[in-house]
XYZ file of C-alpha atoms in Angstrom:
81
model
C 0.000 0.000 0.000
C 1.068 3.586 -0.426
C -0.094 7.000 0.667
C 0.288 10.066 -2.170
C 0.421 13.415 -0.839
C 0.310 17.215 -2.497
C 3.153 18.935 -0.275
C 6.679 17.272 1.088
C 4.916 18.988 4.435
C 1.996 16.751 4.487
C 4.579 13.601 3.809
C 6.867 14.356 6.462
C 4.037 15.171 8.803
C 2.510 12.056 7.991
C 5.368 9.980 8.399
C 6.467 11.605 11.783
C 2.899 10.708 12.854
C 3.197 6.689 11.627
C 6.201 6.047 13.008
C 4.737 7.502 16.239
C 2.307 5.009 15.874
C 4.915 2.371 15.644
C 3.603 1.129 12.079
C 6.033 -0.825 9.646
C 6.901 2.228 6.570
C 9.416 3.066 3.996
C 10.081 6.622 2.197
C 9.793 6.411 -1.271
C 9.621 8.263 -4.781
C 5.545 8.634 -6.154
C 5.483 6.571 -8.477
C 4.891 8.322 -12.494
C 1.996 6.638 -12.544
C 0.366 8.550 -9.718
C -0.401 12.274 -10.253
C 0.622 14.053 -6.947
C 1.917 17.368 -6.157
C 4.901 15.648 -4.255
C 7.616 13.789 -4.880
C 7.643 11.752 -1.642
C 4.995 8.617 -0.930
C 5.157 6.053 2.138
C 4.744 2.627 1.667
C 2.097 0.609 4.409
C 1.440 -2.825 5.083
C -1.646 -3.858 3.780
C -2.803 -4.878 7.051
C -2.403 -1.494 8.707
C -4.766 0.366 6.280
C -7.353 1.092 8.844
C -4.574 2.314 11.356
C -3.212 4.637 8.562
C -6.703 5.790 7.862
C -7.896 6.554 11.001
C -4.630 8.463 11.775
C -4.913 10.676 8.520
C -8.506 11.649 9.211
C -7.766 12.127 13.221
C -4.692 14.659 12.431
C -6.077 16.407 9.700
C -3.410 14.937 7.294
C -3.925 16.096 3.683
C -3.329 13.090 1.352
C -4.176 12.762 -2.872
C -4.871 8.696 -2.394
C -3.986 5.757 -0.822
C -3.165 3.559 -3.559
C -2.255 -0.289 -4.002
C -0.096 -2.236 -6.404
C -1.894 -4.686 -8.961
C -0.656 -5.977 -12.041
C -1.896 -2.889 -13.979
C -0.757 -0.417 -12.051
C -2.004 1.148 -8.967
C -5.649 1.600 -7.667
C -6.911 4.610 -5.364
C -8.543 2.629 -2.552
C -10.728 6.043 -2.285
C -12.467 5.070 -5.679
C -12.767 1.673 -4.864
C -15.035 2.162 -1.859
């Protein structure tokens, strides 16, 4: 799983706040594939989506999607719901 944002502030934020939370994430480049205004994404565990959702919406954390991997690319969970 991976979480998109618009501003570097919103990732760094965000990850600050995960790591708080003692979840398993990695750093990483957005992916071309994802429109977002920032060049930084975190990577989840699939199992922790509700964590990471919860703590996004609690701390006002400003995100463009939370995406997963398939075969064809990546999916915004928002549109899939």
């Amino acid at each position: 799983m991976l979480i998109a944002f618009d501003s570097t502030q919103q990732a760094l934020r965000a990850e600050m706040l995960l790591e708080y939370a003692d979840l398993e994430i990695d750093i990483c480049p957005t992916p071309k594939e994802i429109t977002a205004g920032c060049a930084l994404s975190i990577e989840f565990l699939d199992k922790d989506l509700a964590v990471v959702r919860e703590i996004m919406v609690s701390e006002k954390v400003e995100v463009r999607g939370i995406y997963c991997k398939r075969e064809k690319g990546y999916v915004n969970m928002d549109e899939t719901m």
